[in-house]
PDB file of C-alpha atoms in Angstrom:
ATOM      1  CA  UNK D   1      -0.001   0.001   0.003  1.00 94.00           C
ATOM      2  CA  UNK D   2       2.865   2.384   0.757  1.00 95.00           C
ATOM      3  CA  UNK D   3       6.567   2.711   1.470  1.00 96.00           C
ATOM      4  CA  UNK D   4       7.914   5.166   4.066  1.00 96.00           C
ATOM      5  CA  UNK D   5      11.555   6.369   3.980  1.00 97.00           C
ATOM      6  CA  UNK D   6      13.516   8.382   6.491  1.00 96.00           C
ATOM      7  CA  UNK D   7      17.278   9.200   6.605  1.00 96.00           C
ATOM      8  CA  UNK D   8      17.638   7.055   3.455  1.00 96.00           C
ATOM      9  CA  UNK D   9      19.683   8.802   0.685  1.00 94.00           C
ATOM     10  CA  UNK D  10      17.785  11.932  -0.359  1.00 93.00           C
ATOM     11  CA  UNK D  11      14.873  11.161   1.989  1.00 95.00           C
ATOM     12  CA  UNK D  12      16.093  12.794   5.221  1.00 94.00           C
ATOM     13  CA  UNK D  13      12.612  13.662   6.415  1.00 95.00           C
ATOM     14  CA  UNK D  14       9.968  10.983   6.910  1.00 95.00           C
ATOM     15  CA  UNK D  15       8.425  10.574   3.418  1.00 95.00           C
ATOM     16  CA  UNK D  16       5.344   8.486   2.731  1.00 95.00           C
ATOM     17  CA  UNK D  17       4.896   7.172  -0.821  1.00 95.00           C
ATOM     18  CA  UNK D  18       1.558   5.550  -1.676  1.00 95.00           C
ATOM     19  CA  UNK D  19       1.521   2.620  -4.128  1.00 94.00           C
ATOM     20  CA  UNK D  20      -1.240   1.130  -6.302  1.00 92.00           C
ATOM     21  CA  UNK D  21      -1.659  -1.637  -8.863  1.00 90.00           C
ATOM     22  CA  UNK D  22       0.335   0.536 -11.294  1.00 92.00           C
ATOM     23  CA  UNK D  23       2.665   3.186  -9.943  1.00 93.00           C
ATOM     24  CA  UNK D  24       4.994   5.366 -12.057  1.00 92.00           C
ATOM     25  CA  UNK D  25       7.767   7.625 -10.740  1.00 92.00           C
ATOM     26  CA  UNK D  26       8.509  10.553 -13.025  1.00 93.00           C
ATOM     27  CA  UNK D  27      11.207  13.127 -12.476  1.00 91.00           C
ATOM     28  CA  UNK D  28      14.641  14.466 -13.334  1.00 92.00           C
ATOM     29  CA  UNK D  29      17.821  12.494 -12.809  1.00 89.00           C
ATOM     30  CA  UNK D  30      19.051  12.217  -9.177  1.00 86.00           C
ATOM     31  CA  UNK D  31      15.784  13.229  -7.467  1.00 89.00           C
ATOM     32  CA  UNK D  32      15.279   9.842  -5.766  1.00 90.00           C
ATOM     33  CA  UNK D  33      13.206   7.697  -8.192  1.00 92.00           C
ATOM     34  CA  UNK D  34      15.543   4.746  -8.164  1.00 91.00           C
ATOM     35  CA  UNK D  35      16.025   5.085  -4.380  1.00 93.00           C
ATOM     36  CA  UNK D  36      12.394   4.140  -3.839  1.00 94.00           C
ATOM     37  CA  UNK D  37      12.653   1.064  -6.075  1.00 91.00           C
ATOM     38  CA  UNK D  38      15.987  -0.023  -4.458  1.00 92.00           C
ATOM     39  CA  UNK D  39      14.651   0.603  -0.921  1.00 94.00           C
ATOM     40  CA  UNK D  40      11.922  -1.954  -1.664  1.00 93.00           C
ATOM     41  CA  UNK D  41      14.568  -4.356  -2.888  1.00 91.00           C
ATOM     42  CA  UNK D  42      16.517  -3.873   0.383  1.00 92.00           C
ATOM     43  CA  UNK D  43      13.413  -4.299   2.453  1.00 93.00           C
ATOM     44  CA  UNK D  44      12.308  -7.523   0.745  1.00 89.00           C
ATOM     45  CA  UNK D  45      15.901  -8.768   0.712  1.00 81.00           C
ATOM     46  CA  UNK D  46      15.845  -9.193  -3.084  1.00 64.00           C
ATOM     47  CA  UNK D  47      19.498 -10.086  -3.021  1.00 65.00           C
ATOM     48  CA  UNK D  48      20.773  -7.800  -5.772  1.00 67.00           C
ATOM     49  CA  UNK D  49      21.060  -4.679  -3.552  1.00 79.00           C
ATOM     50  CA  UNK D  50      22.289  -4.523   0.019  1.00 87.00           C
ATOM     51  CA  UNK D  51      22.156  -1.547   2.302  1.00 91.00           C
ATOM     52  CA  UNK D  52      25.497   0.198   2.824  1.00 92.00           C
ATOM     53  CA  UNK D  53      26.833   3.058   5.055  1.00 94.00           C
ATOM     54  CA  UNK D  54      26.606   5.373   2.034  1.00 93.00           C
ATOM     55  CA  UNK D  55      22.855   4.923   1.917  1.00 94.00           C
ATOM     56  CA  UNK D  56      22.371   7.187   4.972  1.00 94.00           C
ATOM     57  CA  UNK D  57      21.275  10.765   4.297  1.00 93.00           C
ATOM     58  CA  UNK D  58      24.359  13.004   4.496  1.00 90.00           C
ATOM     59  CA  UNK D  59      22.654  15.490   6.869  1.00 88.00           C
ATOM     60  CA  UNK D  60      20.349  12.928   8.525  1.00 92.00           C
ATOM     61  CA  UNK D  61      20.652  10.392  11.378  1.00 94.00           C
ATOM     62  CA  UNK D  62      22.835   7.634   9.980  1.00 94.00           C
ATOM     63  CA  UNK D  63      22.080   5.466  13.045  1.00 94.00           C
ATOM     64  CA  UNK D  64      18.395   5.443  12.274  1.00 95.00           C
ATOM     65  CA  UNK D  65      17.865   4.752   8.543  1.00 96.00           C
ATOM     66  CA  UNK D  66      14.276   3.595   8.149  1.00 96.00           C
ATOM     67  CA  UNK D  67      12.489   1.663   5.425  1.00 96.00           C
ATOM     68  CA  UNK D  68       8.790   0.984   6.235  1.00 96.00           C
ATOM     69  CA  UNK D  69       6.387  -0.987   4.072  1.00 96.00           C
ATOM     70  CA  UNK D  70       2.619  -1.331   4.672  1.00 95.00           C
ATOM     71  CA  UNK D  71       0.748  -4.184   3.038  1.00 94.00           C
ATOM     72  CA  UNK D  72      -2.890  -5.333   2.912  1.00 91.00           C
ATOM     73  CA  UNK D  73      -4.801  -8.236   1.360  1.00 88.00           C
ATOM     74  CA  UNK D  74      -3.125 -10.773   3.635  1.00 86.00           C
ATOM     75  CA  UNK D  75      -5.009 -13.983   4.610  1.00 85.00           C
ATOM     76  CA  UNK D  76      -7.639 -13.459   7.315  1.00 83.00           C
ATOM     77  CA  UNK D  77      -6.073 -16.226   9.419  1.00 86.00           C
ATOM     78  CA  UNK D  78      -2.375 -16.792   9.736  1.00 85.00           C
ATOM     79  CA  UNK D  79      -0.309 -19.535  11.424  1.00 85.00           C
ATOM     80  CA  UNK D  80       1.709 -17.636  13.945  1.00 79.00           C
ATOM     81  CA  UNK D  81       3.825 -18.831  16.885  1.00 76.00           C
ATOM     82  CA  UNK D  82       3.295 -22.289  18.464  1.00 71.00           C
ATOM     83  CA  UNK D  83       1.761 -23.483  15.224  1.00 75.00           C
ATOM     84  CA  UNK D  84      -1.634 -22.014  16.103  1.00 82.00           C
ATOM     85  CA  UNK D  85      -3.839 -19.882  13.846  1.00 85.00           C
ATOM     86  CA  UNK D  86      -4.691 -16.333  14.745  1.00 89.00           C
ATOM     87  CA  UNK D  87      -5.429 -13.009  13.041  1.00 90.00           C
ATOM     88  CA  UNK D  88      -3.303  -9.863  12.805  1.00 91.00           C
ATOM     89  CA  UNK D  89      -6.305  -7.908  14.152  1.00 92.00           C
ATOM     90  CA  UNK D  90      -6.666 -10.177  17.220  1.00 90.00           C
ATOM     91  CA  UNK D  91      -2.933  -9.872  17.859  1.00 91.00           C
ATOM     92  CA  UNK D  92      -3.124  -6.061  17.606  1.00 93.00           C
ATOM     93  CA  UNK D  93      -0.494  -5.965  14.855  1.00 93.00           C
ATOM     94  CA  UNK D  94      -2.269  -3.611  12.397  1.00 94.00           C
ATOM     95  CA  UNK D  95      -1.814   0.105  12.030  1.00 94.00           C
ATOM     96  CA  UNK D  96      -4.511   2.742  12.216  1.00 93.00           C
ATOM     97  CA  UNK D  97      -5.431   2.087   8.584  1.00 93.00           C
ATOM     98  CA  UNK D  98      -5.871  -1.659   9.201  1.00 93.00           C
ATOM     99  CA  UNK D  99      -2.691  -2.487   7.347  1.00 94.00           C
ATOM    100  CA  UNK D 100       0.350  -4.576   8.346  1.00 95.00           C
ATOM    101  CA  UNK D 101       3.094  -1.963   8.552  1.00 95.00           C
ATOM    102  CA  UNK D 102       6.606  -3.398   8.965  1.00 95.00           C
ATOM    103  CA  UNK D 103       9.291  -1.036  10.121  1.00 94.00           C
ATOM    104  CA  UNK D 104      12.968  -1.883   9.421  1.00 95.00           C
ATOM    105  CA  UNK D 105      15.652   0.252  10.965  1.00 95.00           C
ATOM    106  CA  UNK D 106      19.330   0.158  10.032  1.00 95.00           C
ATOM    107  CA  UNK D 107      22.456   1.613  11.671  1.00 95.00           C
ATOM    108  CA  UNK D 108      24.417   2.966   8.732  1.00 95.00           C
ATOM    109  CA  UNK D 109      26.927   4.796  10.950  1.00 92.00           C
ATOM    110  CA  UNK D 110      29.173   1.747  11.043  1.00 93.00           C
ATOM    111  CA  UNK D 111      31.616   0.323   8.484  1.00 91.00           C
ATOM    112  CA  UNK D 112      29.486  -2.782   7.890  1.00 91.00           C
ATOM    113  CA  UNK D 113      25.705  -2.451   8.259  1.00 91.00           C
ATOM    114  CA  UNK D 114      24.233  -5.240  10.329  1.00 89.00           C
ATOM    115  CA  UNK D 115      20.795  -6.823  10.273  1.00 89.00           C
ATOM    116  CA  UNK D 116      17.742  -4.564  10.518  1.00 91.00           C
ATOM    117  CA  UNK D 117      15.815  -4.055  13.713  1.00 93.00           C
ATOM    118  CA  UNK D 118      12.251  -5.106  12.828  1.00 94.00           C
ATOM    119  CA  UNK D 119       9.032  -3.760  14.282  1.00 94.00           C
ATOM    120  CA  UNK D 120       5.337  -3.830  13.481  1.00 94.00           C
ATOM    121  CA  UNK D 121       3.962  -0.290  13.705  1.00 94.00           C
ATOM    122  CA  UNK D 122       0.585  -1.082  15.281  1.00 94.00           C
ATOM    123  CA  UNK D 123      -2.207   0.003  17.501  1.00 95.00           C
ATOM    124  CA  UNK D 124      -1.120  -2.187  20.387  1.00 94.00           C
ATOM    125  CA  UNK D 125      -2.039  -2.755  24.113  1.00 93.00           C
ATOM    126  CA  UNK D 126      -0.201  -0.595  26.681  1.00 92.00           C
ATOM    127  CA  UNK D 127      -2.229  -1.569  29.798  1.00 90.00           C
ATOM    128  CA  UNK D 128      -0.453  -3.355  32.623  1.00 88.00           C
ATOM    129  CA  UNK D 129      -0.815  -7.131  32.196  1.00 85.00           C
ATOM    130  CA  UNK D 130      -1.508  -6.808  28.476  1.00 86.00           C
ATOM    131  CA  UNK D 131       1.520  -4.981  27.104  1.00 87.00           C
ATOM    132  CA  UNK D 132       4.457  -6.818  25.533  1.00 87.00           C
ATOM    133  CA  UNK D 133       2.607 -10.127  25.648  1.00 87.00           C
ATOM    134  CA  UNK D 134       3.498 -10.974  22.079  1.00 88.00           C
ATOM    135  CA  UNK D 135       7.226 -10.928  22.917  1.00 87.00           C
ATOM    136  CA  UNK D 136       6.901 -13.350  25.865  1.00 86.00           C
ATOM    137  CA  UNK D 137       7.879 -17.029  25.394  1.00 84.00           C
ATOM    138  CA  UNK D 138       5.298 -19.700  26.190  1.00 82.00           C
ATOM    139  CA  UNK D 139       6.125 -20.143  29.891  1.00 86.00           C
ATOM    140  CA  UNK D 140       5.451 -16.488  30.768  1.00 88.00           C
ATOM    141  CA  UNK D 141       1.861 -16.228  29.439  1.00 88.00           C
ATOM    142  CA  UNK D 142       1.227 -19.677  30.901  1.00 89.00           C
ATOM    143  CA  UNK D 143       2.220 -18.358  34.315  1.00 89.00           C
ATOM    144  CA  UNK D 144      -0.090 -15.351  33.877  1.00 89.00           C
ATOM    145  CA  UNK D 145      -2.936 -17.710  32.949  1.00 88.00           C
ATOM    146  CA  UNK D 146      -2.388 -19.677  36.171  1.00 91.00           C
ATOM    147  CA  UNK D 147      -2.105 -16.506  38.306  1.00 89.00           C
ATOM    148  CA  UNK D 148      -5.402 -15.177  36.870  1.00 89.00           C
ATOM    149  CA  UNK D 149      -7.195 -18.503  36.993  1.00 91.00           C
ATOM    150  CA  UNK D 150      -7.833 -18.569  33.217  1.00 90.00           C
ATOM    151  CA  UNK D 151      -6.893 -22.202  32.518  1.00 89.00           C
ATOM    152  CA  UNK D 152     -10.413 -23.143  31.362  1.00 89.00           C
ATOM    153  CA  UNK D 153     -10.613 -20.176  28.953  1.00 89.00           C
ATOM    154  CA  UNK D 154      -7.676 -21.070  26.696  1.00 88.00           C
ATOM    155  CA  UNK D 155      -5.382 -23.728  25.242  1.00 88.00           C
ATOM    156  CA  UNK D 156      -2.166 -23.548  27.234  1.00 84.00           C
ATOM    157  CA  UNK D 157      -0.105 -25.102  24.422  1.00 85.00           C
ATOM    158  CA  UNK D 158      -1.093 -22.245  22.095  1.00 87.00           C
ATOM    159  CA  UNK D 159       0.311 -18.754  22.652  1.00 88.00           C
ATOM    160  CA  UNK D 160      -2.433 -16.952  20.656  1.00 88.00           C
ATOM    161  CA  UNK D 161      -5.145 -18.618  22.668  1.00 89.00           C
ATOM    162  CA  UNK D 162      -3.466 -17.624  25.935  1.00 89.00           C
ATOM    163  CA  UNK D 163      -2.980 -14.023  24.765  1.00 90.00           C
ATOM    164  CA  UNK D 164      -6.623 -13.659  23.835  1.00 90.00           C
ATOM    165  CA  UNK D 165      -7.724 -14.974  27.240  1.00 92.00           C
ATOM    166  CA  UNK D 166      -5.463 -12.448  28.955  1.00 92.00           C
ATOM    167  CA  UNK D 167      -6.589  -9.588  26.792  1.00 92.00           C
ATOM    168  CA  UNK D 168     -10.214 -10.340  27.610  1.00 90.00           C
ATOM    169  CA  UNK D 169      -9.453 -10.626  31.300  1.00 91.00           C
ATOM    170  CA  UNK D 170      -7.591  -7.277  31.352  1.00 89.00           C
ATOM    171  CA  UNK D 171     -10.495  -5.570  29.662  1.00 86.00           C
ATOM    172  CA  UNK D 172      -9.370  -2.015  28.931  1.00 90.00           C
ATOM    173  CA  UNK D 173      -6.243  -2.526  26.849  1.00 91.00           C
ATOM    174  CA  UNK D 174      -5.336   1.188  26.412  1.00 93.00           C
ATOM    175  CA  UNK D 175      -4.503   0.760  22.716  1.00 92.00           C
ATOM    176  CA  UNK D 176      -1.904   3.168  21.352  1.00 93.00           C
ATOM    177  CA  UNK D 177       0.291   3.360  18.231  1.00 93.00           C
ATOM    178  CA  UNK D 178       3.694   1.945  18.944  1.00 92.00           C
ATOM    179  CA  UNK D 179       6.511  -0.072  17.404  1.00 93.00           C
ATOM    180  CA  UNK D 180       6.147  -3.743  18.477  1.00 93.00           C
ATOM    181  CA  UNK D 181       9.583  -5.479  18.367  1.00 92.00           C
ATOM    182  CA  UNK D 182       9.672  -8.522  16.072  1.00 92.00           C
ATOM    183  CA  UNK D 183      13.272  -9.624  16.491  1.00 87.00           C
ATOM    184  CA  UNK D 184      13.333 -10.000  20.256  1.00 82.00           C
ATOM    185  CA  UNK D 185      12.345 -13.203  22.177  1.00 84.00           C
ATOM    186  CA  UNK D 186       9.049 -14.630  20.969  1.00 84.00           C
ATOM    187  CA  UNK D 187       8.666 -11.765  18.458  1.00 87.00           C
ATOM    188  CA  UNK D 188      11.189 -13.612  16.237  1.00 87.00           C
ATOM    189  CA  UNK D 189       8.734 -16.502  15.786  1.00 85.00           C
ATOM    190  CA  UNK D 190       5.949 -14.039  14.986  1.00 88.00           C
ATOM    191  CA  UNK D 191       8.157 -12.318  12.361  1.00 90.00           C
ATOM    192  CA  UNK D 192       9.278 -15.659  10.793  1.00 87.00           C
ATOM    193  CA  UNK D 193       5.588 -16.560  10.350  1.00 86.00           C
ATOM    194  CA  UNK D 194       4.542 -13.176   8.995  1.00 88.00           C
ATOM    195  CA  UNK D 195       7.460 -13.051   6.516  1.00 87.00           C
ATOM    196  CA  UNK D 196       6.050 -16.118   4.696  1.00 84.00           C
ATOM    197  CA  UNK D 197       2.942 -14.124   3.762  1.00 85.00           C
ATOM    198  CA  UNK D 198       4.657 -10.965   2.474  1.00 87.00           C
ATOM    199  CA  UNK D 199       4.856 -10.246  -1.294  1.00 84.00           C
ATOM    200  CA  UNK D 200       7.784 -11.428  -3.384  1.00 82.00           C
ATOM    201  CA  UNK D 201       9.661  -8.435  -4.867  1.00 84.00           C
ATOM    202  CA  UNK D 202      11.792  -8.634  -7.949  1.00 79.00           C
ATOM    203  CA  UNK D 203      13.723  -5.807  -9.637  1.00 77.00           C
ATOM    204  CA  UNK D 204      13.923  -6.068 -13.433  1.00 74.00           C
ATOM    205  CA  UNK D 205      16.132  -3.811 -15.568  1.00 70.00           C
ATOM    206  CA  UNK D 206      14.392  -2.369 -18.679  1.00 72.00           C
ATOM    207  CA  UNK D 207      17.405  -0.973 -20.417  1.00 71.00           C
ATOM    208  CA  UNK D 208      18.686  -4.269 -21.829  1.00 69.00           C
ATOM    209  CA  UNK D 209      17.306  -7.643 -22.957  1.00 72.00           C
ATOM    210  CA  UNK D 210      16.434 -10.083 -20.159  1.00 70.00           C
ATOM    211  CA  UNK D 211      17.103 -13.810 -20.253  1.00 75.00           C
ATOM    212  CA  UNK D 212      16.110 -16.771 -18.062  1.00 75.00           C
ATOM    213  CA  UNK D 213      19.666 -16.850 -16.670  1.00 75.00           C
ATOM    214  CA  UNK D 214      19.541 -13.294 -15.234  1.00 74.00           C
ATOM    215  CA  UNK D 215      19.629 -13.065 -11.449  1.00 71.00           C
ATOM    216  CA  UNK D 216      16.443 -10.955 -11.372  1.00 67.00           C
ATOM    217  CA  UNK D 217      14.665 -13.934 -13.072  1.00 70.00           C
ATOM    218  CA  UNK D 218      16.488 -16.654 -11.154  1.00 73.00           C
ATOM    219  CA  UNK D 219      15.942 -15.143  -7.619  1.00 72.00           C
ATOM    220  CA  UNK D 220      12.096 -15.160  -7.717  1.00 73.00           C
ATOM    221  CA  UNK D 221      12.200 -18.684  -9.169  1.00 74.00           C
ATOM    222  CA  UNK D 222      14.446 -19.857  -6.298  1.00 78.00           C
ATOM    223  CA  UNK D 223      11.982 -18.327  -3.782  1.00 74.00           C
ATOM    224  CA  UNK D 224       9.100 -20.146  -5.516  1.00 76.00           C
ATOM    225  CA  UNK D 225      10.950 -23.447  -5.514  1.00 79.00           C
ATOM    226  CA  UNK D 226      11.817 -23.065  -1.797  1.00 77.00           C
ATOM    227  CA  UNK D 227       8.170 -22.441  -1.011  1.00 75.00           C
ATOM    228  CA  UNK D 228       7.059 -25.384  -3.087  1.00 76.00           C
ATOM    229  CA  UNK D 229       9.356 -27.903  -1.349  1.00 78.00           C
ATOM    230  CA  UNK D 230       8.848 -26.531   2.185  1.00 73.00           C
ATOM    231  CA  UNK D 231       7.180 -29.108   4.398  1.00 70.00           C
ATOM    232  CA  UNK D 232       8.184 -31.985   2.080  1.00 79.00           C
ATOM    233  CA  UNK D 233      11.337 -32.962   4.068  1.00 76.00           C
ATOM    234  CA  UNK D 234       9.930 -36.347   4.934  1.00 79.00           C
ATOM    235  CA  UNK D 235       9.015 -37.247   1.347  1.00 85.00           C
ATOM    236  CA  UNK D 236      12.382 -36.036   0.062  1.00 85.00           C
ATOM    237  CA  UNK D 237      14.191 -38.123   2.689  1.00 85.00           C
ATOM    238  CA  UNK D 238      12.310 -41.218   1.446  1.00 89.00           C
ATOM    239  CA  UNK D 239      13.340 -40.481  -2.160  1.00 90.00           C
ATOM    240  CA  UNK D 240      16.934 -39.993  -1.038  1.00 90.00           C
ATOM    241  CA  UNK D 241      16.917 -43.386   0.712  1.00 91.00           C
ATOM    242  CA  UNK D 242      15.359 -45.112  -2.274  1.00 91.00           C
ATOM    243  CA  UNK D 243      18.083 -43.689  -4.530  1.00 92.00           C
ATOM    244  CA  UNK D 244      20.753 -44.872  -2.086  1.00 92.00           C
ATOM    245  CA  UNK D 245      19.268 -48.389  -2.100  1.00 92.00           C
ATOM    246  CA  UNK D 246      19.174 -48.597  -5.830  1.00 93.00           C
TER     247      UNK D 246
END
């Protein structure tokens, strides 16, 4: 739905760029058209472009280079942590527009830029007893369930079920916009699950002929193949053993 840039190349100030089914960027050379396209490539880890120290705005905050992407049209139910299904709405992971907005922050003030800090910018609970639940590993919400006597109101082997029981028991959640960490503790599992549902992004060059051997063609195909064989480990192991026997 949109990309938001801040402290990235020419985009020192927070700049929101809406996207649609067809979006064209028109402007003079060196005004930042390619930067938008390449920021998306960095965000979706397209492989051909990596973020570097020189990507920080010269007069901006190099320690806080931000690429945000908001998406919609995701499945109503997603398999999140502990293998249980839930919804982004029930987990309070949507922004004020009802979109999943993922915020990636990079420290470009170092010689080699490390992995991004990942957050969901969302309308999320801030009330005592309800805040930061999504980051807690299984044993912590389970203890809260026991302390509150909610055992009969949830499945204790499913984190989403326990979170919903706690939210209902707390009542007034004091929802506010905030950045919910997705690369800390249990947030990592949430992010790993969400990432599977995000769009695939490929960058194609239009100023030369393209062939099936080009990386921009090969990379999306590799992603498609990885998704196709995911979950088939058992079947592939059987084939491997059969080949060994023969």
